[in-house]
PDB file of C-alpha atoms in Angstrom:
ATOM      1  CA  UNK A   7      24.718  15.707 -13.036  1.00 81.00           C
ATOM      2  CA  UNK A   8      24.504  14.269  -9.572  1.00 90.00           C
ATOM      3  CA  UNK A   9      22.108  11.225  -8.668  1.00 96.00           C
ATOM      4  CA  UNK A  10      19.584  10.880  -6.160  1.00 97.00           C
ATOM      5  CA  UNK A  11      17.490   8.559  -5.020  1.00 98.00           C
ATOM      6  CA  UNK A  12      13.875   8.286  -3.733  1.00 98.00           C
ATOM      7  CA  UNK A  13      11.729   5.531  -1.698  1.00 97.00           C
ATOM      8  CA  UNK A  14       7.740   5.972  -1.564  1.00 94.00           C
ATOM      9  CA  UNK A  15       6.050   3.122   0.844  1.00 93.00           C
ATOM     10  CA  UNK A  16       2.621   3.731   0.537  1.00 87.00           C
ATOM     11  CA  UNK A  17      -0.592   1.268   1.394  1.00 84.00           C
ATOM     12  CA  UNK A  18      -0.178  -0.382  -1.691  1.00 85.00           C
ATOM     13  CA  UNK A  19       3.432  -0.174  -3.323  1.00 89.00           C
ATOM     14  CA  UNK A  20       6.696   0.883  -2.406  1.00 94.00           C
ATOM     15  CA  UNK A  21       8.687   2.636  -5.155  1.00 95.00           C
ATOM     16  CA  UNK A  22      12.200   3.341  -6.302  1.00 98.00           C
ATOM     17  CA  UNK A  23      13.817   6.032  -8.149  1.00 98.00           C
ATOM     18  CA  UNK A  24      17.271   6.693  -9.454  1.00 98.00           C
ATOM     19  CA  UNK A  25      17.788   9.667 -11.477  1.00 96.00           C
ATOM     20  CA  UNK A  26      19.585  12.537 -12.190  1.00 95.00           C
ATOM     21  CA  UNK A  27      18.620  16.064 -11.516  1.00 93.00           C
ATOM     22  CA  UNK A  28      19.698  19.037 -13.813  1.00 89.00           C
ATOM     23  CA  UNK A  29      17.278  22.114 -12.354  1.00 87.00           C
ATOM     24  CA  UNK A  30      13.605  21.117 -13.196  1.00 84.00           C
ATOM     25  CA  UNK A  31      14.749  18.020 -15.768  1.00 87.00           C
ATOM     26  CA  UNK A  32      14.806  14.343 -14.025  1.00 91.00           C
ATOM     27  CA  UNK A  33      16.598  11.895 -16.329  1.00 91.00           C
ATOM     28  CA  UNK A  34      15.619   8.363 -14.673  1.00 93.00           C
ATOM     29  CA  UNK A  35      18.700   5.666 -14.199  1.00 96.00           C
ATOM     30  CA  UNK A  36      15.923   3.398 -12.615  1.00 96.00           C
ATOM     31  CA  UNK A  37      12.541   3.003 -11.514  1.00 95.00           C
ATOM     32  CA  UNK A  38      11.221   0.165  -9.719  1.00 95.00           C
ATOM     33  CA  UNK A  39       7.784  -1.194  -8.013  1.00 92.00           C
ATOM     34  CA  UNK A  40       6.803  -3.726  -5.496  1.00 94.00           C
ATOM     35  CA  UNK A  41       3.367  -4.551  -4.694  1.00 90.00           C
ATOM     36  CA  UNK A  42       3.715  -5.131  -1.023  1.00 93.00           C
ATOM     37  CA  UNK A  43       0.220  -4.004   0.485  1.00 89.00           C
ATOM     38  CA  UNK A  44       1.932  -2.531   3.466  1.00 91.00           C
ATOM     39  CA  UNK A  45      -1.535  -1.407   4.443  1.00 86.00           C
ATOM     40  CA  UNK A  46      -3.459  -4.460   4.055  1.00 85.00           C
ATOM     41  CA  UNK A  47      -6.304  -4.720   6.295  1.00 83.00           C
ATOM     42  CA  UNK A  48      -5.102  -1.115   8.290  1.00 80.00           C
ATOM     43  CA  UNK A  49      -8.447   0.554   7.755  1.00 76.00           C
ATOM     44  CA  UNK A  50     -10.020  -2.345  10.012  1.00 82.00           C
ATOM     45  CA  UNK A  51      -7.241  -2.909  12.604  1.00 87.00           C
ATOM     46  CA  UNK A  52      -5.353   0.193  13.071  1.00 86.00           C
ATOM     47  CA  UNK A  53      -1.765  -1.720  12.896  1.00 89.00           C
ATOM     48  CA  UNK A  54       0.539  -3.500   9.704  1.00 90.00           C
ATOM     49  CA  UNK A  55       0.506  -6.888  10.370  1.00 91.00           C
ATOM     50  CA  UNK A  56       3.774  -8.959  10.634  1.00 92.00           C
ATOM     51  CA  UNK A  57       3.258 -10.470   7.211  1.00 94.00           C
ATOM     52  CA  UNK A  58       3.096  -6.884   5.603  1.00 93.00           C
ATOM     53  CA  UNK A  59       5.936  -5.593   7.128  1.00 95.00           C
ATOM     54  CA  UNK A  60       8.162  -8.522   6.117  1.00 96.00           C
ATOM     55  CA  UNK A  61       6.854  -8.104   2.658  1.00 96.00           C
ATOM     56  CA  UNK A  62       8.040  -4.190   2.745  1.00 96.00           C
ATOM     57  CA  UNK A  63      11.230  -5.246   4.425  1.00 97.00           C
ATOM     58  CA  UNK A  64      11.928  -7.819   1.892  1.00 97.00           C
ATOM     59  CA  UNK A  65      11.192  -5.322  -1.262  1.00 97.00           C
ATOM     60  CA  UNK A  66      13.758  -2.894   1.077  1.00 98.00           C
ATOM     61  CA  UNK A  67      16.388  -5.618   0.703  1.00 98.00           C
ATOM     62  CA  UNK A  68      16.049  -5.679  -2.961  1.00 98.00           C
ATOM     63  CA  UNK A  69      16.311  -1.784  -3.350  1.00 98.00           C
ATOM     64  CA  UNK A  70      19.233  -1.759  -1.192  1.00 98.00           C
ATOM     65  CA  UNK A  71      21.003  -4.223  -3.783  1.00 97.00           C
ATOM     66  CA  UNK A  72      20.036  -1.630  -6.230  1.00 98.00           C
ATOM     67  CA  UNK A  73      21.237   1.602  -4.875  1.00 97.00           C
ATOM     68  CA  UNK A  74      24.907  -0.081  -4.137  1.00 96.00           C
ATOM     69  CA  UNK A  75      25.141  -0.146  -8.393  1.00 96.00           C
ATOM     70  CA  UNK A  76      25.115   3.739  -8.386  1.00 96.00           C
ATOM     71  CA  UNK A  77      27.064   6.707  -7.058  1.00 95.00           C
ATOM     72  CA  UNK A  78      24.027   8.539  -4.824  1.00 96.00           C
ATOM     73  CA  UNK A  79      24.545  11.742  -3.643  1.00 96.00           C
ATOM     74  CA  UNK A  80      21.421  11.150  -1.450  1.00 96.00           C
ATOM     75  CA  UNK A  81      18.372   9.267  -0.517  1.00 97.00           C
ATOM     76  CA  UNK A  82      15.078   9.994   0.981  1.00 97.00           C
ATOM     77  CA  UNK A  83      12.777   7.590   2.025  1.00 97.00           C
ATOM     78  CA  UNK A  84       9.136   8.735   2.427  1.00 94.00           C
ATOM     79  CA  UNK A  85       6.319   6.841   3.835  1.00 90.00           C
ATOM     80  CA  UNK A  86       2.724   7.655   3.151  1.00 80.00           C
ATOM     81  CA  UNK A  87      -0.860   7.240   4.158  1.00 65.00           C
ATOM     82  CA  UNK A  88      -1.014   3.927   5.885  1.00 68.00           C
ATOM     83  CA  UNK A  89       1.808   4.671   7.779  1.00 76.00           C
ATOM     84  CA  UNK A  90       0.084   7.626   9.365  1.00 75.00           C
ATOM     85  CA  UNK A  91      -3.016   5.885  10.600  1.00 73.00           C
ATOM     86  CA  UNK A  92      -0.951   3.172  12.686  1.00 81.00           C
ATOM     87  CA  UNK A  93      -0.149   2.490  16.021  1.00 83.00           C
ATOM     88  CA  UNK A  94       2.890   0.243  15.728  1.00 88.00           C
ATOM     89  CA  UNK A  95       4.374   2.316  12.848  1.00 84.00           C
ATOM     90  CA  UNK A  96       7.935   2.269  15.194  1.00 89.00           C
ATOM     91  CA  UNK A  97       8.365  -1.554  13.834  1.00 92.00           C
ATOM     92  CA  UNK A  98       8.213  -0.049  10.350  1.00 92.00           C
ATOM     93  CA  UNK A  99      10.457   2.547  10.664  1.00 93.00           C
ATOM     94  CA  UNK A 100      13.231   0.827  12.644  1.00 94.00           C
ATOM     95  CA  UNK A 101      13.330  -2.242  10.127  1.00 96.00           C
ATOM     96  CA  UNK A 102      13.620   0.155   7.277  1.00 96.00           C
ATOM     97  CA  UNK A 103      16.711   2.017   9.124  1.00 96.00           C
ATOM     98  CA  UNK A 104      18.106  -1.010   9.685  1.00 97.00           C
ATOM     99  CA  UNK A 105      18.094  -2.092   6.371  1.00 97.00           C
ATOM    100  CA  UNK A 106      18.541   0.950   4.062  1.00 97.00           C
ATOM    101  CA  UNK A 107      20.389   2.956   6.718  1.00 96.00           C
ATOM    102  CA  UNK A 108      17.774   6.115   6.472  1.00 96.00           C
ATOM    103  CA  UNK A 109      15.113   6.804   8.466  1.00 93.00           C
ATOM    104  CA  UNK A 110      11.670   6.741   6.776  1.00 93.00           C
ATOM    105  CA  UNK A 111       9.890  10.345   6.971  1.00 91.00           C
ATOM    106  CA  UNK A 112       6.336   9.862   7.741  1.00 87.00           C
ATOM    107  CA  UNK A 113       4.934  12.733   5.850  1.00 87.00           C
ATOM    108  CA  UNK A 114       1.565  14.277   6.283  1.00 83.00           C
ATOM    109  CA  UNK A 115      -0.972  14.492   3.456  1.00 75.00           C
ATOM    110  CA  UNK A 116      -0.672  18.055   2.842  1.00 80.00           C
ATOM    111  CA  UNK A 117       3.235  17.601   2.245  1.00 86.00           C
ATOM    112  CA  UNK A 118       2.635  14.338   0.076  1.00 84.00           C
ATOM    113  CA  UNK A 119       0.465  16.396  -2.075  1.00 82.00           C
ATOM    114  CA  UNK A 120       2.649  19.200  -2.564  1.00 87.00           C
ATOM    115  CA  UNK A 121       5.057  16.602  -3.858  1.00 91.00           C
ATOM    116  CA  UNK A 122       3.095  14.983  -6.010  1.00 87.00           C
ATOM    117  CA  UNK A 123       1.955  18.486  -7.519  1.00 90.00           C
ATOM    118  CA  UNK A 124       5.460  19.509  -8.110  1.00 90.00           C
ATOM    119  CA  UNK A 125       6.747  16.031  -9.538  1.00 91.00           C
ATOM    120  CA  UNK A 126       3.346  15.764 -11.977  1.00 91.00           C
ATOM    121  CA  UNK A 127       4.131  19.441 -13.308  1.00 89.00           C
ATOM    122  CA  UNK A 128       7.335  18.514 -14.085  1.00 84.00           C
ATOM    123  CA  UNK A 129       7.046  16.252 -16.815  1.00 75.00           C
ATOM    124  CA  UNK A 130       4.289  18.163 -18.686  1.00 87.00           C
ATOM    125  CA  UNK A 131       3.893  21.213 -20.883  1.00 85.00           C
ATOM    126  CA  UNK A 132       0.657  23.201 -18.953  1.00 90.00           C
ATOM    127  CA  UNK A 133      -0.003  26.393 -17.236  1.00 87.00           C
ATOM    128  CA  UNK A 134      -2.949  28.291 -15.926  1.00 90.00           C
ATOM    129  CA  UNK A 135      -5.066  27.070 -13.595  1.00 93.00           C
ATOM    130  CA  UNK A 136      -4.425  23.417 -12.540  1.00 95.00           C
ATOM    131  CA  UNK A 137      -5.707  20.914 -10.339  1.00 95.00           C
ATOM    132  CA  UNK A 138      -4.069  17.649  -9.597  1.00 95.00           C
ATOM    133  CA  UNK A 139      -5.183  14.444  -8.599  1.00 94.00           C
ATOM    134  CA  UNK A 140      -2.824  11.901  -7.015  1.00 91.00           C
ATOM    135  CA  UNK A 141      -5.013   8.336  -6.326  1.00 94.00           C
ATOM    136  CA  UNK A 142      -3.173   6.360  -3.834  1.00 89.00           C
ATOM    137  CA  UNK A 143      -3.602   3.005  -2.005  1.00 87.00           C
ATOM    138  CA  UNK A 144      -5.160   4.637   1.023  1.00 85.00           C
ATOM    139  CA  UNK A 145      -5.427   8.351   0.326  1.00 88.00           C
ATOM    140  CA  UNK A 146      -6.002  10.910  -2.725  1.00 92.00           C
ATOM    141  CA  UNK A 147      -4.471  13.976  -2.712  1.00 89.00           C
ATOM    142  CA  UNK A 148      -5.421  17.003  -4.618  1.00 93.00           C
ATOM    143  CA  UNK A 149      -3.677  20.112  -5.266  1.00 93.00           C
ATOM    144  CA  UNK A 150      -4.687  23.168  -6.975  1.00 93.00           C
ATOM    145  CA  UNK A 151      -2.520  26.559  -7.701  1.00 90.00           C
ATOM    146  CA  UNK A 152      -4.205  29.548  -7.121  1.00 85.00           C
ATOM    147  CA  UNK A 153      -3.003  32.746  -9.090  1.00 83.00           C
ATOM    148  CA  UNK A 154      -0.937  34.429  -6.555  1.00 82.00           C
ATOM    149  CA  UNK A 155       1.524  30.528  -7.059  1.00 83.00           C
ATOM    150  CA  UNK A 156      -0.057  29.299  -3.696  1.00 86.00           C
ATOM    151  CA  UNK A 157      -0.955  25.987  -3.319  1.00 89.00           C
ATOM    152  CA  UNK A 158      -4.596  24.546  -1.787  1.00 90.00           C
ATOM    153  CA  UNK A 159      -4.265  21.369  -0.707  1.00 89.00           C
ATOM    154  CA  UNK A 160      -6.115  18.537   0.671  1.00 88.00           C
ATOM    155  CA  UNK A 161      -5.339  14.990   1.344  1.00 87.00           C
ATOM    156  CA  UNK A 162      -8.726  12.426   1.573  1.00 89.00           C
ATOM    157  CA  UNK A 163      -9.099   8.970   2.496  1.00 89.00           C
ATOM    158  CA  UNK A 164     -10.625   7.408  -0.102  1.00 92.00           C
ATOM    159  CA  UNK A 165      -7.357   4.940  -1.893  1.00 92.00           C
ATOM    160  CA  UNK A 166      -7.988   2.155  -4.240  1.00 94.00           C
ATOM    161  CA  UNK A 167      -6.721  -0.237  -1.618  1.00 91.00           C
ATOM    162  CA  UNK A 168      -9.432   1.247   0.956  1.00 92.00           C
ATOM    163  CA  UNK A 169     -12.213   1.381  -1.301  1.00 95.00           C
ATOM    164  CA  UNK A 170     -11.614  -2.155  -2.013  1.00 96.00           C
ATOM    165  CA  UNK A 171     -11.433  -3.193   1.425  1.00 92.00           C
ATOM    166  CA  UNK A 172     -14.376  -1.113   2.763  1.00 94.00           C
ATOM    167  CA  UNK A 173     -16.836  -2.014   0.049  1.00 97.00           C
ATOM    168  CA  UNK A 174     -15.955  -3.861  -2.883  1.00 96.00           C
ATOM    169  CA  UNK A 175     -15.784  -7.712  -1.523  1.00 94.00           C
ATOM    170  CA  UNK A 176     -17.565  -9.948  -4.217  1.00 96.00           C
ATOM    171  CA  UNK A 177     -15.338 -10.654  -7.611  1.00 94.00           C
ATOM    172  CA  UNK A 178     -16.791  -9.086  -9.686  1.00 96.00           C
ATOM    173  CA  UNK A 179     -18.359  -6.476  -7.057  1.00 97.00           C
ATOM    174  CA  UNK A 180     -22.162  -6.477  -7.005  1.00 97.00           C
ATOM    175  CA  UNK A 181     -24.298  -3.184  -7.767  1.00 97.00           C
ATOM    176  CA  UNK A 182     -24.283  -3.073  -3.916  1.00 97.00           C
ATOM    177  CA  UNK A 183     -20.833  -2.711  -3.758  1.00 98.00           C
ATOM    178  CA  UNK A 184     -20.421  -0.339  -6.187  1.00 98.00           C
ATOM    179  CA  UNK A 185     -22.845   2.063  -5.413  1.00 97.00           C
ATOM    180  CA  UNK A 186     -21.736   2.113  -1.471  1.00 97.00           C
ATOM    181  CA  UNK A 187     -17.974   2.827  -2.698  1.00 97.00           C
ATOM    182  CA  UNK A 188     -19.388   5.489  -4.942  1.00 97.00           C
ATOM    183  CA  UNK A 189     -21.413   6.997  -2.035  1.00 96.00           C
ATOM    184  CA  UNK A 190     -18.077   6.842  -0.064  1.00 96.00           C
ATOM    185  CA  UNK A 191     -16.097   8.622  -2.378  1.00 96.00           C
ATOM    186  CA  UNK A 192     -18.822  11.246  -3.597  1.00 96.00           C
ATOM    187  CA  UNK A 193     -19.130  12.316   0.321  1.00 93.00           C
ATOM    188  CA  UNK A 194     -15.527  12.814   1.048  1.00 93.00           C
ATOM    189  CA  UNK A 195     -14.895  14.819  -2.555  1.00 93.00           C
ATOM    190  CA  UNK A 196     -17.940  17.228  -1.976  1.00 89.00           C
ATOM    191  CA  UNK A 197     -16.538  18.372   0.858  1.00 84.00           C
ATOM    192  CA  UNK A 198     -13.160  18.708  -0.023  1.00 82.00           C
ATOM    193  CA  UNK A 199     -14.501  20.050  -3.474  1.00 80.00           C
ATOM    194  CA  UNK A 200     -15.648  23.275  -1.699  1.00 83.00           C
ATOM    195  CA  UNK A 201     -11.782  24.398  -0.967  1.00 84.00           C
ATOM    196  CA  UNK A 202     -10.914  24.655  -4.849  1.00 88.00           C
ATOM    197  CA  UNK A 203     -11.521  27.744  -6.788  1.00 84.00           C
ATOM    198  CA  UNK A 204     -12.297  25.766  -9.646  1.00 89.00           C
ATOM    199  CA  UNK A 205     -12.569  27.378 -13.266  1.00 88.00           C
ATOM    200  CA  UNK A 206     -13.931  26.425 -16.442  1.00 88.00           C
ATOM    201  CA  UNK A 207     -10.159  26.463 -17.708  1.00 91.00           C
ATOM    202  CA  UNK A 208      -8.843  24.662 -14.879  1.00 94.00           C
ATOM    203  CA  UNK A 209      -6.791  21.559 -16.221  1.00 96.00           C
ATOM    204  CA  UNK A 210      -7.346  18.370 -14.442  1.00 97.00           C
ATOM    205  CA  UNK A 211      -4.284  16.159 -14.061  1.00 97.00           C
ATOM    206  CA  UNK A 212      -4.136  12.400 -12.682  1.00 96.00           C
ATOM    207  CA  UNK A 213      -1.510  10.500 -11.520  1.00 93.00           C
ATOM    208  CA  UNK A 214      -0.213   6.979 -10.072  1.00 90.00           C
ATOM    209  CA  UNK A 215      -1.387   3.237 -11.229  1.00 91.00           C
ATOM    210  CA  UNK A 216      -5.056   3.864 -11.046  1.00 95.00           C
ATOM    211  CA  UNK A 217      -4.813   6.679 -13.444  1.00 97.00           C
ATOM    212  CA  UNK A 218      -2.025   5.311 -15.672  1.00 97.00           C
ATOM    213  CA  UNK A 219      -3.871   1.701 -15.922  1.00 98.00           C
ATOM    214  CA  UNK A 220      -7.412   3.383 -16.983  1.00 98.00           C
ATOM    215  CA  UNK A 221      -5.397   5.487 -19.555  1.00 98.00           C
ATOM    216  CA  UNK A 222      -3.805   2.208 -20.711  1.00 98.00           C
ATOM    217  CA  UNK A 223      -7.218   0.344 -21.163  1.00 98.00           C
ATOM    218  CA  UNK A 224      -8.915   3.710 -22.931  1.00 98.00           C
ATOM    219  CA  UNK A 225      -6.044   3.639 -25.282  1.00 98.00           C
ATOM    220  CA  UNK A 226      -6.347   0.689 -26.398  1.00 97.00           C
ATOM    221  CA  UNK A 227      -3.175  -0.410 -25.243  1.00 97.00           C
ATOM    222  CA  UNK A 228      -1.750  -4.681 -25.343  1.00 95.00           C
ATOM    223  CA  UNK A 229       0.678  -3.840 -22.749  1.00 96.00           C
ATOM    224  CA  UNK A 230       1.795  -1.174 -20.923  1.00 96.00           C
ATOM    225  CA  UNK A 231       3.603   1.994 -22.428  1.00 95.00           C
ATOM    226  CA  UNK A 232       4.778   4.566 -20.296  1.00 92.00           C
ATOM    227  CA  UNK A 233       5.571   6.438 -23.199  1.00 91.00           C
ATOM    228  CA  UNK A 234       2.205   6.786 -24.793  1.00 96.00           C
ATOM    229  CA  UNK A 235       0.273   6.946 -21.568  1.00 96.00           C
ATOM    230  CA  UNK A 236       2.154  10.037 -20.585  1.00 93.00           C
ATOM    231  CA  UNK A 237       0.470  13.391 -21.838  1.00 94.00           C
ATOM    232  CA  UNK A 238      -2.589  11.252 -22.963  1.00 96.00           C
ATOM    233  CA  UNK A 239      -5.875  12.910 -22.134  1.00 97.00           C
ATOM    234  CA  UNK A 240      -8.986  10.564 -21.263  1.00 98.00           C
ATOM    235  CA  UNK A 241     -12.576  11.532 -21.501  1.00 98.00           C
ATOM    236  CA  UNK A 242     -15.262  11.131 -18.802  1.00 98.00           C
ATOM    237  CA  UNK A 243     -17.041   9.259 -21.078  1.00 98.00           C
ATOM    238  CA  UNK A 244     -14.060   6.927 -21.306  1.00 98.00           C
ATOM    239  CA  UNK A 245     -13.320   6.895 -17.889  1.00 98.00           C
ATOM    240  CA  UNK A 246     -17.094   5.685 -17.085  1.00 97.00           C
ATOM    241  CA  UNK A 247     -16.815   3.082 -20.223  1.00 98.00           C
ATOM    242  CA  UNK A 248     -13.458   1.874 -18.389  1.00 98.00           C
ATOM    243  CA  UNK A 249     -14.656   1.767 -14.798  1.00 98.00           C
ATOM    244  CA  UNK A 250     -17.763   0.083 -15.554  1.00 98.00           C
ATOM    245  CA  UNK A 251     -15.974  -2.685 -17.601  1.00 98.00           C
ATOM    246  CA  UNK A 252     -13.103  -3.257 -15.173  1.00 98.00           C
ATOM    247  CA  UNK A 253     -15.915  -3.704 -12.281  1.00 98.00           C
ATOM    248  CA  UNK A 254     -17.583  -6.137 -14.638  1.00 97.00           C
ATOM    249  CA  UNK A 255     -14.778  -8.650 -14.745  1.00 98.00           C
ATOM    250  CA  UNK A 256     -13.177 -10.980 -12.186  1.00 97.00           C
ATOM    251  CA  UNK A 257      -9.857 -10.618 -11.127  1.00 96.00           C
ATOM    252  CA  UNK A 258      -8.821 -13.633 -12.937  1.00 97.00           C
ATOM    253  CA  UNK A 259      -9.978 -11.291 -16.421  1.00 97.00           C
ATOM    254  CA  UNK A 260      -8.023  -8.480 -15.049  1.00 97.00           C
ATOM    255  CA  UNK A 261      -5.430 -10.514 -14.886  1.00 96.00           C
ATOM    256  CA  UNK A 262      -5.029 -11.482 -18.251  1.00 97.00           C
ATOM    257  CA  UNK A 263      -5.081  -8.119 -19.670  1.00 97.00           C
ATOM    258  CA  UNK A 264      -1.350  -7.348 -20.654  1.00 96.00           C
ATOM    259  CA  UNK A 265      -0.957  -3.756 -19.298  1.00 96.00           C
ATOM    260  CA  UNK A 266      -2.366  -4.988 -15.747  1.00 96.00           C
ATOM    261  CA  UNK A 267       0.266  -4.876 -13.276  1.00 92.00           C
ATOM    262  CA  UNK A 268      -0.136  -8.183 -11.227  1.00 92.00           C
ATOM    263  CA  UNK A 269      -0.549  -5.358  -8.067  1.00 87.00           C
ATOM    264  CA  UNK A 270      -3.324  -3.886  -9.377  1.00 93.00           C
ATOM    265  CA  UNK A 271      -5.637  -6.654 -10.423  1.00 96.00           C
ATOM    266  CA  UNK A 272      -7.628  -6.580  -7.145  1.00 94.00           C
ATOM    267  CA  UNK A 273      -7.913  -2.839  -5.961  1.00 94.00           C
ATOM    268  CA  UNK A 274      -8.011  -1.284  -9.698  1.00 97.00           C
ATOM    269  CA  UNK A 275     -11.703  -1.060  -9.431  1.00 97.00           C
ATOM    270  CA  UNK A 276     -11.373   0.739  -6.516  1.00 97.00           C
ATOM    271  CA  UNK A 277      -9.207   2.948  -8.030  1.00 97.00           C
ATOM    272  CA  UNK A 278     -10.962   3.632 -11.342  1.00 98.00           C
ATOM    273  CA  UNK A 279     -13.907   4.430  -9.216  1.00 98.00           C
ATOM    274  CA  UNK A 280     -12.017   7.373  -7.307  1.00 97.00           C
ATOM    275  CA  UNK A 281     -11.443   8.969 -10.683  1.00 98.00           C
ATOM    276  CA  UNK A 282     -14.210   8.945 -12.148  1.00 98.00           C
ATOM    277  CA  UNK A 283     -16.803   9.991  -8.900  1.00 97.00           C
ATOM    278  CA  UNK A 284     -13.603  12.885  -8.544  1.00 96.00           C
ATOM    279  CA  UNK A 285     -13.975  13.703 -12.110  1.00 96.00           C
ATOM    280  CA  UNK A 286     -17.807  13.996 -12.027  1.00 96.00           C
ATOM    281  CA  UNK A 287     -17.764  15.535  -8.682  1.00 94.00           C
ATOM    282  CA  UNK A 288     -15.592  18.094  -9.581  1.00 94.00           C
ATOM    283  CA  UNK A 289     -17.377  18.818 -13.020  1.00 93.00           C
ATOM    284  CA  UNK A 290     -14.195  17.533 -15.315  1.00 96.00           C
ATOM    285  CA  UNK A 291     -14.868  16.466 -18.444  1.00 96.00           C
ATOM    286  CA  UNK A 292     -11.448  14.797 -19.504  1.00 97.00           C
ATOM    287  CA  UNK A 293      -8.181  14.036 -17.627  1.00 98.00           C
ATOM    288  CA  UNK A 294      -4.254  14.642 -18.723  1.00 97.00           C
ATOM    289  CA  UNK A 295      -2.413  11.987 -17.460  1.00 97.00           C
ATOM    290  CA  UNK A 296       0.738  12.059 -16.183  1.00 94.00           C
ATOM    291  CA  UNK A 297       3.755   9.546 -15.405  1.00 91.00           C
ATOM    292  CA  UNK A 298       5.657  12.027 -12.932  1.00 91.00           C
ATOM    293  CA  UNK A 299       4.710  11.877  -9.732  1.00 90.00           C
ATOM    294  CA  UNK A 300       5.470  12.266  -5.984  1.00 92.00           C
ATOM    295  CA  UNK A 301       8.798  10.539  -6.793  1.00 95.00           C
ATOM    296  CA  UNK A 302       9.665  12.789  -9.023  1.00 95.00           C
ATOM    297  CA  UNK A 303       9.399  15.825  -6.749  1.00 94.00           C
ATOM    298  CA  UNK A 304      11.236  14.326  -3.937  1.00 96.00           C
ATOM    299  CA  UNK A 305      14.342  14.176  -5.879  1.00 96.00           C
ATOM    300  CA  UNK A 306      13.787  17.647  -7.723  1.00 95.00           C
ATOM    301  CA  UNK A 307      13.544  18.978  -4.540  1.00 94.00           C
ATOM    302  CA  UNK A 308      16.958  17.006  -3.320  1.00 94.00           C
ATOM    303  CA  UNK A 309      18.660  18.185  -6.310  1.00 91.00           C
ATOM    304  CA  UNK A 310      17.582  21.818  -6.103  1.00 87.00           C
ATOM    305  CA  UNK A 311      18.488  22.607  -2.381  1.00 79.00           C
TER     306      UNK A 311
END
C-alpha cells in the first residue's frame, strides 16, 4: 500500500500523520502532535507573533526529520483557523515551504469541515443522519449529511484557545468568565444550528483533543488510551459533570491528570464549554467520540485520487 503524509497546523497544535491508505482504510505508521500555539494572541492582534512562528518552525524541522524515515508518495500541509485570520501569513507560508519543501494550503472553513467529516466517519460504524463537530483551537467545524448525500457545512469562531483568551482569564475561571464564554458560544451555535436538519435519530459525533480529553475523564482513565476513547459514548450529564470539574480546577491541578496532554492544560476548560454548550443548544443527549479527524480525511483523499 502506498504511504501518504498529512500535516495539520491549527491555532493550538501542529499534527503529523504518516499512514498507508487502502480504499477507505487508513493504517497509521506515525501520528505526532506538538503544541505550538501558533494562534496565540491572534484574536486580539490579527497577526502571528515571532515567537509563535518560531515554535511552529521548530516543530516543522522535527517533522522533516521524521518524514525522511519513510517513502512518502505525497505530503499535504493544511493550515486552518488561525492562518485564515492573520495579516502576516506570508511569513508563515514561506517559512514552512523552506523547511518542508511544500507550500501550506490555507483552507477555508467549509473545506476543513468536509475533510474532518470524511476522516471521522472512516473510523466508525455509523449510518443515517450524522452531525460531526470538530472543536479546534480557533474555530469549530460542524458538518451534517443530507438524505441526498450532500453536506451542510458551517465553521464557527469558537475554538478552545479563542474562548480561553477571550473570556477565561482567571485560574481557575470565575463564574462571570464562564458564563460570558458560554453566552458567546451559545450565540454562535444558535445562529449556525438553524441551517442543520437535525432529527431525533441524528448521531452527534465529536472529535479533536477537547472532546477526547472530556471522554477520557468521563471514562475514568488514569492515562490516555486512544483505543478505549475511540467509539466511546459520553452522555450530556457526563459532559456537564466533567466540564464543571475541569473549570473548577487550577491549571496545576489539571496538569496532574494522567490523561491530560500538557498542551491542553490551559485551554481544556474552553474546549469542554464548546462541547457542552453545543450539545445543549442542538439538543443532543450524547456524543459519539472519534479519534479519527481531518488528518485522516486528508490522507484518504490523497490515497483515492
